[in-house]
Tab-separated table of C-alpha atoms in Angstrom:
chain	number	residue	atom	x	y	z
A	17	UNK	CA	48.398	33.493	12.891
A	18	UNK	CA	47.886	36.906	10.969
A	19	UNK	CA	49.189	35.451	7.618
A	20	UNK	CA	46.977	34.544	4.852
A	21	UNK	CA	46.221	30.522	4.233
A	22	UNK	CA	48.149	29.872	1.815
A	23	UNK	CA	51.336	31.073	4.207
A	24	UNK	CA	50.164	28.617	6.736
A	25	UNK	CA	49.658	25.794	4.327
A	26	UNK	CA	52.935	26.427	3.143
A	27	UNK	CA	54.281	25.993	6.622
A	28	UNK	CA	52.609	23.249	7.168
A	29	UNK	CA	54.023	21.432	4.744
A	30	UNK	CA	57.713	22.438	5.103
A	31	UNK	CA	56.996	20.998	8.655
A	32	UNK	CA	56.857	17.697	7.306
A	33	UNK	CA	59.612	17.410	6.123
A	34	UNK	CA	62.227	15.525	8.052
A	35	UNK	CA	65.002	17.864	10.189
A	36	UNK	CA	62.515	20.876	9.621
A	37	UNK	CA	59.831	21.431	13.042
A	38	UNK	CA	57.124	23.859	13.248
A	39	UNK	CA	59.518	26.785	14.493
A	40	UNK	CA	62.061	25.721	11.758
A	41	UNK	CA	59.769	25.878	9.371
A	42	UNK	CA	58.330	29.279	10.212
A	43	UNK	CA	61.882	30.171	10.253
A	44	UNK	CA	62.305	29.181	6.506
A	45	UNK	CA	59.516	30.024	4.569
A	46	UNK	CA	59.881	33.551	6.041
A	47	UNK	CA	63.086	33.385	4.711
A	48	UNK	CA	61.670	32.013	1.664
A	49	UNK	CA	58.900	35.136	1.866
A	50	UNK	CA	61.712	37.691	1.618
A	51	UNK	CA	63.692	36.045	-1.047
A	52	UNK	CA	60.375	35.508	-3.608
A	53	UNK	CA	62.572	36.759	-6.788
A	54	UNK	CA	66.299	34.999	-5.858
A	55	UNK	CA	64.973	31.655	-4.064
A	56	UNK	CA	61.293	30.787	-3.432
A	57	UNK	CA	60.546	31.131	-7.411
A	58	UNK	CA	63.761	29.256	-8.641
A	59	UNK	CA	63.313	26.488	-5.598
A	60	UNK	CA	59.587	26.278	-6.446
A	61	UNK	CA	60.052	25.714	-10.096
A	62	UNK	CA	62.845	23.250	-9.902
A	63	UNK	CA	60.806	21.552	-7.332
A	64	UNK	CA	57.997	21.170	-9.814
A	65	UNK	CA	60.662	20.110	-12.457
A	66	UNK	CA	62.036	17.220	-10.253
A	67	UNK	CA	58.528	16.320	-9.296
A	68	UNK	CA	57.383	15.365	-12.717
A	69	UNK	CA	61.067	14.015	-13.702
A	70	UNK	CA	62.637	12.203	-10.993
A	71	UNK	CA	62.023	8.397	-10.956
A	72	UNK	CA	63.503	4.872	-9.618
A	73	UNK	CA	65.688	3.225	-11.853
A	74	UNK	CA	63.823	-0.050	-12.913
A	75	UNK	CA	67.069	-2.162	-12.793
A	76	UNK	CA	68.683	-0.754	-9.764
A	77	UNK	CA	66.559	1.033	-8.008
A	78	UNK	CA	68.567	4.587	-7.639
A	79	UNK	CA	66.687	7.938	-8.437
A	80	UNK	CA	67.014	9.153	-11.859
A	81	UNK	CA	65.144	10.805	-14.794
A	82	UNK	CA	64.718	7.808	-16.454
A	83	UNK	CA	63.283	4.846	-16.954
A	84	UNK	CA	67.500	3.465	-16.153
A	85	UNK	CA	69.576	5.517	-14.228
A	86	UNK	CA	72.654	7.417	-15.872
A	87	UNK	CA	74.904	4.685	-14.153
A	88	UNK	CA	73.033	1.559	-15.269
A	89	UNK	CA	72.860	3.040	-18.907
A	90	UNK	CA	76.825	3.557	-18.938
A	91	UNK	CA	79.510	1.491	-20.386
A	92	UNK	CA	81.632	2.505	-18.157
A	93	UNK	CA	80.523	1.769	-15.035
A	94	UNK	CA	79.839	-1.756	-16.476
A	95	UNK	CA	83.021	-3.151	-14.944
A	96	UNK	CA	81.908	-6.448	-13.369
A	97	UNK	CA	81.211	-4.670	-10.112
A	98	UNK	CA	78.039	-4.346	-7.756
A	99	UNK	CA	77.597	-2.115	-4.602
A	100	UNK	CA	74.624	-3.212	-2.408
A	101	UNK	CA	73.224	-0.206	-0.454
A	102	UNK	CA	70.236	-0.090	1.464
A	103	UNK	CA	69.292	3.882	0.489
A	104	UNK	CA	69.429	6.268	-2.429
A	105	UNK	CA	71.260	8.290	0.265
A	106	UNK	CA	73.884	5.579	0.847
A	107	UNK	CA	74.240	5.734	-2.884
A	108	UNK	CA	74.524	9.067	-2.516
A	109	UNK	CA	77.511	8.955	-0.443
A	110	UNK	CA	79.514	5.978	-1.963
A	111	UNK	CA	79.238	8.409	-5.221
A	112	UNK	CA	80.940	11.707	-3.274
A	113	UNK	CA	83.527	9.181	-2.599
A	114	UNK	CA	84.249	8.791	-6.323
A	115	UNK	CA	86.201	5.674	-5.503
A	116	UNK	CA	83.688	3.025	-6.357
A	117	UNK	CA	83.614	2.701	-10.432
A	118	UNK	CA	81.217	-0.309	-10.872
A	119	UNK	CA	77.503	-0.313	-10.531
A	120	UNK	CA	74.613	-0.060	-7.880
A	121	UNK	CA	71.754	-1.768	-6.060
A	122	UNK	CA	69.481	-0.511	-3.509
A	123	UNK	CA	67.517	-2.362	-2.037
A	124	UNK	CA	65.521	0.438	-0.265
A	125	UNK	CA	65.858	-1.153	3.198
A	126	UNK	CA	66.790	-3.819	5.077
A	127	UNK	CA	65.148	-7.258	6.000
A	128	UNK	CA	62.858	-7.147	9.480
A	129	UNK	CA	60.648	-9.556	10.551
A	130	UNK	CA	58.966	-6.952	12.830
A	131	UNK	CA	58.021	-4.611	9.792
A	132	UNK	CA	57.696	-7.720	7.615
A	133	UNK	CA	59.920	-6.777	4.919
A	134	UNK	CA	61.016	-9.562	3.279
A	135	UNK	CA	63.479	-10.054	0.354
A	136	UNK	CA	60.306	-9.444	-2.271
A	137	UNK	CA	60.291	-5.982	-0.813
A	138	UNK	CA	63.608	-5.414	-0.962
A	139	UNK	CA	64.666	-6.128	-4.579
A	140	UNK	CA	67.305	-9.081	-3.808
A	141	UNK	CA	65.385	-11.571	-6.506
A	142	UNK	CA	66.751	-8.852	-8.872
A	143	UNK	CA	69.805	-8.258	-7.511
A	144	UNK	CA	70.189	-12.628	-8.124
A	145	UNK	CA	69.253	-11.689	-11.260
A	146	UNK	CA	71.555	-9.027	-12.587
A	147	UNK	CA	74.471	-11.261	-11.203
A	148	UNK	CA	73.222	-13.231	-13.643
A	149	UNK	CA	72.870	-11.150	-16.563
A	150	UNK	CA	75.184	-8.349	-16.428
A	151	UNK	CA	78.401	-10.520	-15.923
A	152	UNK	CA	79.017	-9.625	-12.396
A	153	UNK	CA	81.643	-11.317	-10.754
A	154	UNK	CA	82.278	-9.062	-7.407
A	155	UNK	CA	79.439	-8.041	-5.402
A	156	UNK	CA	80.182	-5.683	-2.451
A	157	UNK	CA	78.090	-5.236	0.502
A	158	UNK	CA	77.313	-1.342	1.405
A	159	UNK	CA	75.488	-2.194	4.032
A	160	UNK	CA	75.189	-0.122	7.280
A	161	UNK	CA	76.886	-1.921	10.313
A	162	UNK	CA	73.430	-2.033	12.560
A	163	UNK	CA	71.703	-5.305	13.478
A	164	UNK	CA	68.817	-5.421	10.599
A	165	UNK	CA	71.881	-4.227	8.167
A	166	UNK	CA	74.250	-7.183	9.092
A	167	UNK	CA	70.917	-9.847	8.925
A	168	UNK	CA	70.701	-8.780	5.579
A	169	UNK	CA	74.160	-8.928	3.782
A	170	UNK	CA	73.747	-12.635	5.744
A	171	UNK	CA	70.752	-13.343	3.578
A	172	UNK	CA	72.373	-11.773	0.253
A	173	UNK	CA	75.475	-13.565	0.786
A	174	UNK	CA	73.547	-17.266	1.220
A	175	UNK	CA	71.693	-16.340	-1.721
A	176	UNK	CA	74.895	-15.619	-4.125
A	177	UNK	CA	77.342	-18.251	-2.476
A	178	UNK	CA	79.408	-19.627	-4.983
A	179	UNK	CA	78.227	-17.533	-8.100
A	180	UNK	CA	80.106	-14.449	-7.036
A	181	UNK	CA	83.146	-12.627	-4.720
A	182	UNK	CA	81.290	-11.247	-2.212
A	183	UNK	CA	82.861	-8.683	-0.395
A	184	UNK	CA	81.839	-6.314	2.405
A	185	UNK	CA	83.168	-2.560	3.544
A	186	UNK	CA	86.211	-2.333	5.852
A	187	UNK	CA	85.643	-1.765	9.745
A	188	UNK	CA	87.837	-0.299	11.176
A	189	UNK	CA	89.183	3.335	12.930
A	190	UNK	CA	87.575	6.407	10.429
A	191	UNK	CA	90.490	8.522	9.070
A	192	UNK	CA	90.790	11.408	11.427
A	193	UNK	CA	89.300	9.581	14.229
A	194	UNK	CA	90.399	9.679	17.490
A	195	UNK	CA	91.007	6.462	19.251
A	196	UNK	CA	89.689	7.995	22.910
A	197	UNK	CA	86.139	9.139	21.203
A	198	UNK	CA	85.610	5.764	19.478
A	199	UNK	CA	83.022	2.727	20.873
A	200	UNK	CA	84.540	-0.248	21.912
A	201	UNK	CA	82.769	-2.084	18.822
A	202	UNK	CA	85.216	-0.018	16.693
A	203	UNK	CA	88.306	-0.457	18.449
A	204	UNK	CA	88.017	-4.278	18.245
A	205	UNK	CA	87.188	-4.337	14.732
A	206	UNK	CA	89.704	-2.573	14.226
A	207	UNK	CA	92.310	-4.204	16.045
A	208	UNK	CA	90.838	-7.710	14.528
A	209	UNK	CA	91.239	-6.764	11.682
A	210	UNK	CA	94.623	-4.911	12.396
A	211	UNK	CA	97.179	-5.313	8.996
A	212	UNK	CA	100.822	-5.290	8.087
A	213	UNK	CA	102.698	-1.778	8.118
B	11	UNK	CA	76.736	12.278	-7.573
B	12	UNK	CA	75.390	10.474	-9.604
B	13	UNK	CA	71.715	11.961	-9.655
B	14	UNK	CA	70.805	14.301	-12.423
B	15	UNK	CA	71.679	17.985	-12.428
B	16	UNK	CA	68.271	19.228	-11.169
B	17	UNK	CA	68.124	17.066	-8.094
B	18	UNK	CA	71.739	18.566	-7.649
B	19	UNK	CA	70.532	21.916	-8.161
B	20	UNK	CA	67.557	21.249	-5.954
B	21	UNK	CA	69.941	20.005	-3.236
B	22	UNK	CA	72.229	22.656	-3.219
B	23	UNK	CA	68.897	25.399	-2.932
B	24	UNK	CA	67.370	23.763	0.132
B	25	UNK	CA	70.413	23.819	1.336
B	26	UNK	CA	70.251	27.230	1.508
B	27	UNK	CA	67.314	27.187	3.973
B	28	UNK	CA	67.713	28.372	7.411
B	29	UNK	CA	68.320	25.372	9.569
B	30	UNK	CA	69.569	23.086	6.655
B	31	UNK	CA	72.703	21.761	5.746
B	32	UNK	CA	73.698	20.177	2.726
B	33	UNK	CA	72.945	17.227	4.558
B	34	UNK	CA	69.939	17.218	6.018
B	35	UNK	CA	68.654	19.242	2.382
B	36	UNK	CA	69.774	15.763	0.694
B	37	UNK	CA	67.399	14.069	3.517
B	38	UNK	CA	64.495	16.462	2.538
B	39	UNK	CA	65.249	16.290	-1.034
B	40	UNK	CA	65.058	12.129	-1.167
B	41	UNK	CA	61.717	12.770	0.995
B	42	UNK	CA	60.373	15.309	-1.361
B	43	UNK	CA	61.356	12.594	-4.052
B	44	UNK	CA	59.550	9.450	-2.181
B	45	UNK	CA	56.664	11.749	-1.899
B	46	UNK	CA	56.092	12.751	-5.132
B	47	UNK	CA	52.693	13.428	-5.544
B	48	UNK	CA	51.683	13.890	-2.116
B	49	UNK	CA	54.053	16.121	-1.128
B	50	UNK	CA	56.477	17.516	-3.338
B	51	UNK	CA	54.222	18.646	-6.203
B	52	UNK	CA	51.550	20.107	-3.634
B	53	UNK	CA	54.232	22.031	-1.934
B	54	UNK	CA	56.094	23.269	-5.146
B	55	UNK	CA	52.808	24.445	-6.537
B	56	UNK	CA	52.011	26.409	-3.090
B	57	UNK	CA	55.285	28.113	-2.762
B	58	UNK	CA	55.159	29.384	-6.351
B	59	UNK	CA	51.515	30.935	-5.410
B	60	UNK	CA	52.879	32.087	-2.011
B	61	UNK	CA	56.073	33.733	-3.998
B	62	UNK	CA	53.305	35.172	-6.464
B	63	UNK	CA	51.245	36.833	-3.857
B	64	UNK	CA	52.802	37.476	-0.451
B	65	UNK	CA	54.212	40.815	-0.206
B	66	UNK	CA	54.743	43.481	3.092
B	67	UNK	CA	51.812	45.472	4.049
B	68	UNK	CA	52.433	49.461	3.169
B	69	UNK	CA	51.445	49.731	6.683
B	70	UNK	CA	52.821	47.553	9.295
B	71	UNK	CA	55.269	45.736	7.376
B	72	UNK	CA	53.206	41.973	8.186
B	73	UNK	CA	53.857	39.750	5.211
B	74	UNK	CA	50.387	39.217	3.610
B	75	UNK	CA	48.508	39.068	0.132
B	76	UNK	CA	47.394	42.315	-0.703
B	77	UNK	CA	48.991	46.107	-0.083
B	78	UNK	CA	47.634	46.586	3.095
B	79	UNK	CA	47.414	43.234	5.311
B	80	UNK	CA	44.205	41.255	7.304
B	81	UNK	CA	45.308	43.082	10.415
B	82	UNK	CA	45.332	46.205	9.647
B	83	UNK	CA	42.649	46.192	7.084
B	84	UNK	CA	40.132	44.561	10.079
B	85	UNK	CA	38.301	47.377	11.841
B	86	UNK	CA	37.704	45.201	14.612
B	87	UNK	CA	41.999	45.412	14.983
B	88	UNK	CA	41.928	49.294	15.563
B	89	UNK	CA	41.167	49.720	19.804
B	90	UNK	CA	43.809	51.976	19.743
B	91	UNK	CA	46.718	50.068	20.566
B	92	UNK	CA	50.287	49.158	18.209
B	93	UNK	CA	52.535	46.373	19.331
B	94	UNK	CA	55.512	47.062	17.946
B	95	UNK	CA	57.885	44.105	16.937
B	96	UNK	CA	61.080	43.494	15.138
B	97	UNK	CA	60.115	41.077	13.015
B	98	UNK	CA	57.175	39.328	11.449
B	99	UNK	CA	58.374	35.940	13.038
B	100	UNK	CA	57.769	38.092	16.206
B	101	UNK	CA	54.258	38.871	15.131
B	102	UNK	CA	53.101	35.575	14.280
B	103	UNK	CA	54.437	34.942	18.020
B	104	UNK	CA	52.236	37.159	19.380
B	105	UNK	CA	49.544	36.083	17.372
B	106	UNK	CA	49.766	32.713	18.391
B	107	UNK	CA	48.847	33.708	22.565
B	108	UNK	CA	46.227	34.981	20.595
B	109	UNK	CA	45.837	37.755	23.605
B	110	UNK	CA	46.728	40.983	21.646
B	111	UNK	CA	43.703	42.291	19.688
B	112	UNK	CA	45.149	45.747	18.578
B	113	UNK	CA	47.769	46.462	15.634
B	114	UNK	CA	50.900	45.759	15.111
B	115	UNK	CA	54.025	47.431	13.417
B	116	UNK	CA	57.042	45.408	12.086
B	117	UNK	CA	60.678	47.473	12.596
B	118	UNK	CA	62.114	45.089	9.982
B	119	UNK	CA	65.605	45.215	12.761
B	120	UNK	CA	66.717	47.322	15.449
B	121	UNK	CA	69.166	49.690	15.484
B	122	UNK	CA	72.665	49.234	14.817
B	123	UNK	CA	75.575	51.382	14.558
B	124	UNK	CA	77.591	48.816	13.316
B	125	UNK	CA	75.455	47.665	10.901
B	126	UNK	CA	74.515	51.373	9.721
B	127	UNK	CA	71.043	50.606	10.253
B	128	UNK	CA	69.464	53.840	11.153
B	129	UNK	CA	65.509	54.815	12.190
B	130	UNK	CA	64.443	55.593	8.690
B	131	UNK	CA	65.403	52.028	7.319
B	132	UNK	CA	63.066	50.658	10.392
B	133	UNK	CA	60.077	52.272	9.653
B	134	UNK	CA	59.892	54.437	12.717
B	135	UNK	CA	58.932	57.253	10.713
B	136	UNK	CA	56.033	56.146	9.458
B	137	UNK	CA	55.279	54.531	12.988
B	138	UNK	CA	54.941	57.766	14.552
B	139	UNK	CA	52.364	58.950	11.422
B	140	UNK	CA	50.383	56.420	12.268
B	141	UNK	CA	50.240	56.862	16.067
B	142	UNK	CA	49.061	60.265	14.504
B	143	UNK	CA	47.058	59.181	12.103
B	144	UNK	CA	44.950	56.010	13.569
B	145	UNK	CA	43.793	57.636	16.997
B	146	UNK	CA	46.394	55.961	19.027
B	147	UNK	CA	46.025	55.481	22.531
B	148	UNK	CA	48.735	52.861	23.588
B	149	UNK	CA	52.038	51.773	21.910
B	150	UNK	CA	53.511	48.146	23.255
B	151	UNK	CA	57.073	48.185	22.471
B	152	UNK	CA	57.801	44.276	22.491
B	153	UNK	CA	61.172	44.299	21.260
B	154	UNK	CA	63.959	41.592	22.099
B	155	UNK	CA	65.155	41.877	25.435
B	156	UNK	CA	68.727	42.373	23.700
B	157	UNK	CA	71.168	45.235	24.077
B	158	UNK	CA	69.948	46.447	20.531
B	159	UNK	CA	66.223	45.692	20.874
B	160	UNK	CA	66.658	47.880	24.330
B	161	UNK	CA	68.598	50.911	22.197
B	162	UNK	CA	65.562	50.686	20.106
B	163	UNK	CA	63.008	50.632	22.479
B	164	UNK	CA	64.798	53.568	24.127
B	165	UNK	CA	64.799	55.875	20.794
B	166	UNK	CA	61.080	55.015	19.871
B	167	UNK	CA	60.196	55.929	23.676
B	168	UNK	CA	61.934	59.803	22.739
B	169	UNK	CA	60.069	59.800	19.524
B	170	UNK	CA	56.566	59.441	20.606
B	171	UNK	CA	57.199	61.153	24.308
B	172	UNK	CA	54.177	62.443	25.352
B	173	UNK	CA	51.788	61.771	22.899
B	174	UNK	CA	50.722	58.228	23.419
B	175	UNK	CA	51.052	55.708	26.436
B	176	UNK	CA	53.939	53.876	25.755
B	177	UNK	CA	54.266	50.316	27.842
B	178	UNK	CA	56.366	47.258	27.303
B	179	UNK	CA	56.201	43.397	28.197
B	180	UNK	CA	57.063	42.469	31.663
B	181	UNK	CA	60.262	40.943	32.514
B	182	UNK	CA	60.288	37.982	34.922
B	183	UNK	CA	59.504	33.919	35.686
B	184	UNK	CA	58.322	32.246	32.378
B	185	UNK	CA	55.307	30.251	32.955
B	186	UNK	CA	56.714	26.913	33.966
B	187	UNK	CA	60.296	27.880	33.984
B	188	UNK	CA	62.269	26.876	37.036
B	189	UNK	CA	64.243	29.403	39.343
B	190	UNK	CA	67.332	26.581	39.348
B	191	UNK	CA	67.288	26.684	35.495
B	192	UNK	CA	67.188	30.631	35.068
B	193	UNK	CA	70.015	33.172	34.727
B	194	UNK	CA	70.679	35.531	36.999
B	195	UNK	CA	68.884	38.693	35.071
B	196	UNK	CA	65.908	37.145	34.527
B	197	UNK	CA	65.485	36.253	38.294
B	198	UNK	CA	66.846	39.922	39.450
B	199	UNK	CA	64.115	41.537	37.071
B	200	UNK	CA	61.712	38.898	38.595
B	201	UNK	CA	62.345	40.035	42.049
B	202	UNK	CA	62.683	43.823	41.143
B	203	UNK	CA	58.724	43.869	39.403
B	204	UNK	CA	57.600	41.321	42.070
B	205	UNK	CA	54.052	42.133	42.509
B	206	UNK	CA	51.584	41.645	45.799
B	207	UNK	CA	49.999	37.969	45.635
């Protein structure tokens, strides 16, 4: 390649991150390359900015600027409630939501014997401990609906039996979903779980 | 969302990437975040030094470090041959076959009626004062095999009628394509250039 190092360092890197290839990333720092002044110099110094800012939240675990996240240091959200998600992502998209008022915990994972994560990895000892201390007295299960998801809200729930509620999502047919594209899992879920009209 | 205003910001900027969402930039972004200091910092710092010192050669129009880039400042470039290509993306292509050891110039487009774009905002101008200029021998047109890539070809082939060997890239098979897998043009301008085995 004709362009200097640096160019193909930078490529490099952008390569590595995930959903961006070699060609992809070509693709974007040359479009990076002809917007220096509008995007590459903003996006490089927020970048930095995050870099030196960003942190996990030492009680739940979400990604913050400080030490405690903005949701574990408000009142508000201090209403009894817990959301267990595996990811910061999951987190993510509970908040877009805006339904969910109460707190978080990620655990950053799930339990697998094959990986050997265990629940030390995972932050459930402090998950058994904030029921303790922050007055929780509902603790809802965010977890995804896979295998290694499902072993773990199993292990949670043994863990908090009889302290708390413990609650997990709905399953059931997503709203604008159409019957004929959805897996047979979903369908009997949903028609388990079918309610009252 | 409940992360702070820069990871917003920072979201909503990578997002503006070719070939990200505002999905998959909130995948890169938690990345970026996980990888603090092997990743993100290193690659902010990079594309601030890139943004500070990449720039188009007054030449060919290659994106490089200095006013005049590697290529063309490389005697060992000048045997008397220009590829000319639309776009640097298409230069780094053909500098990855690594076969082409002559010069290139970078159109920055095609033509376009529709778009207004006219020869003197492709450098064609200054494309034929160089053919002048440099002693050249042979210009490789190596433009998209697109209606507008062929208008352009067409127009620079009137400009420099006459004074230089003019040649483009041969049409045909692509080395391990499959005749049940290609269209219809391709194989007619296969069969039309076939050549003696």
């Amino acid at each position: 390649m004709s362009a200097n190092r640096d160019i193909e360092a930078l490529i490099d890197m952008m390569a590595r991150l995930p959903g961006l290839g070699p060609r992809s990333a070509r693709r974007a720092v040359l479009h990076l390359i002809r917007k220096r002044a509008l995007l590459m110099t903003p996006l490089a110094d927020l970048m930095q900015q995050v870099a030196a800012t960003a942190r996990e939240c030492l009680n739940c675990g979400n990604i913050g600027t400080g030490d405690i996240c903005e949701i574990c240091a408000s009142d508000k959200r201090a209403n009894g409630m817990i959301c267990v998600v595996e990811d910061v992502a999951d987190l993510w998209a509970m908040e877009r939501s805006g339904v969910f008022k109460g707190r978080y915990h990620v655990l950053g994972g799930t339990l697998s014997a094959l990986d050997q994560i265990g629940p030390d990895q995972l932050r459930i000892p402090r998950l058994v401990d904030r029921v303790d201390s922050e007055n929780v007295t509902e603790v809802i299960l965010a977890l995804n609906a896979t295998v290694d998801g499902q072993t773990t809200a199993h292990y949670i729930a043994d863990q908090l039996e009889g302290r708390v509620t413990l609650t997990s999502l709905a399953q059931g047919v997503p709203i604008g979903g159409e019957l004929d594209y959805l897996d047979d899992g979903t369908i009997t879920a949903a028609l388990n779980a079918r309610r009252k009209v």
